[in-house]
Steps between C-alpha positions, in 0.01 A plus 500: 500500500657836397514807719221751443556871505362630838462846357250404232192716521672806663465831322745782564406865549751775552438800719706813424562654834783735583748371744676760715879534545571708807828692524632729772818609673401493867614794717683261726693319223832663574487387867381159399796468259750596769392186684431274201807544282747395769286186561500421133881545482544278803267227366672497161847461667362206699316351201724556194351224281234649269170308433386469141158609378336690209721796606849501350673719757837511677355369821165382637411373841279202576123540529481505880631829614166577670576226751809671629447691824734789392269582207176511702504875530503528119221234467276690744574833306404327174179350650401830637539663150291225344232545765498874426461444121208260565333729753542839332523418126291187467248559774580154656574579869487165661719267300832383633790356314771235559840503338544179304853569380759773481835524321771751433657562158814694409515594129814631326548620143355252247269319755132456416182318590297310233125558488325334790219527755445379849162324480348340708599765761281791559736806499865541411731772632816657364702716729816686370736516793768647274549568138701701247327769286549288190348177635252352263131533579259223577264464207148376561237376248383765258847661501453666844851590594605605857838642551692393813572753773658453837211417742235447233229250597293330237192288594317317227269195434715194472350380170634800310794405285818713540869500393824693521695557182874494517607764749782748463505580873507302826209458736411320813148386508292321773201315352205327683185310420212522742162330528188623655373318810 
């Protein structure tokens, strides 16, 4: 007996709904970076081996930075910004989020990230802890291009495809995926 297609009889409808990409440079980013950048440097010295992924960069941490006690202040800061976006911009005041994974990437000249998304997670976050003026932008679907700036925070739905073309400048990025709970 052959396998039958379990999807027979389904129809597909598409809904065109704009998906927001939130960007900001929080007022406290400089103070945050004064604590975060030394931790990143220390972590990299203790964990020199880079982990491979869809990002072709000089160095990338493992996926579990969120489990390290020394990064908890940063995680709480990120979760508060996500809560603020949901409360004030999306009118969803009572949702909470859990960090599912978090990683650090350090790009140098020629590094890039191929197009990808972070589905099945709910939201993805990019935080530029440090970057040169000539660092390549992150490019989202529909050619939405966001230029890196020190302290810039980007929050977006995880199912939006994004990439980084080959960069001419270096950058240190912390990325996270979160799920609603």
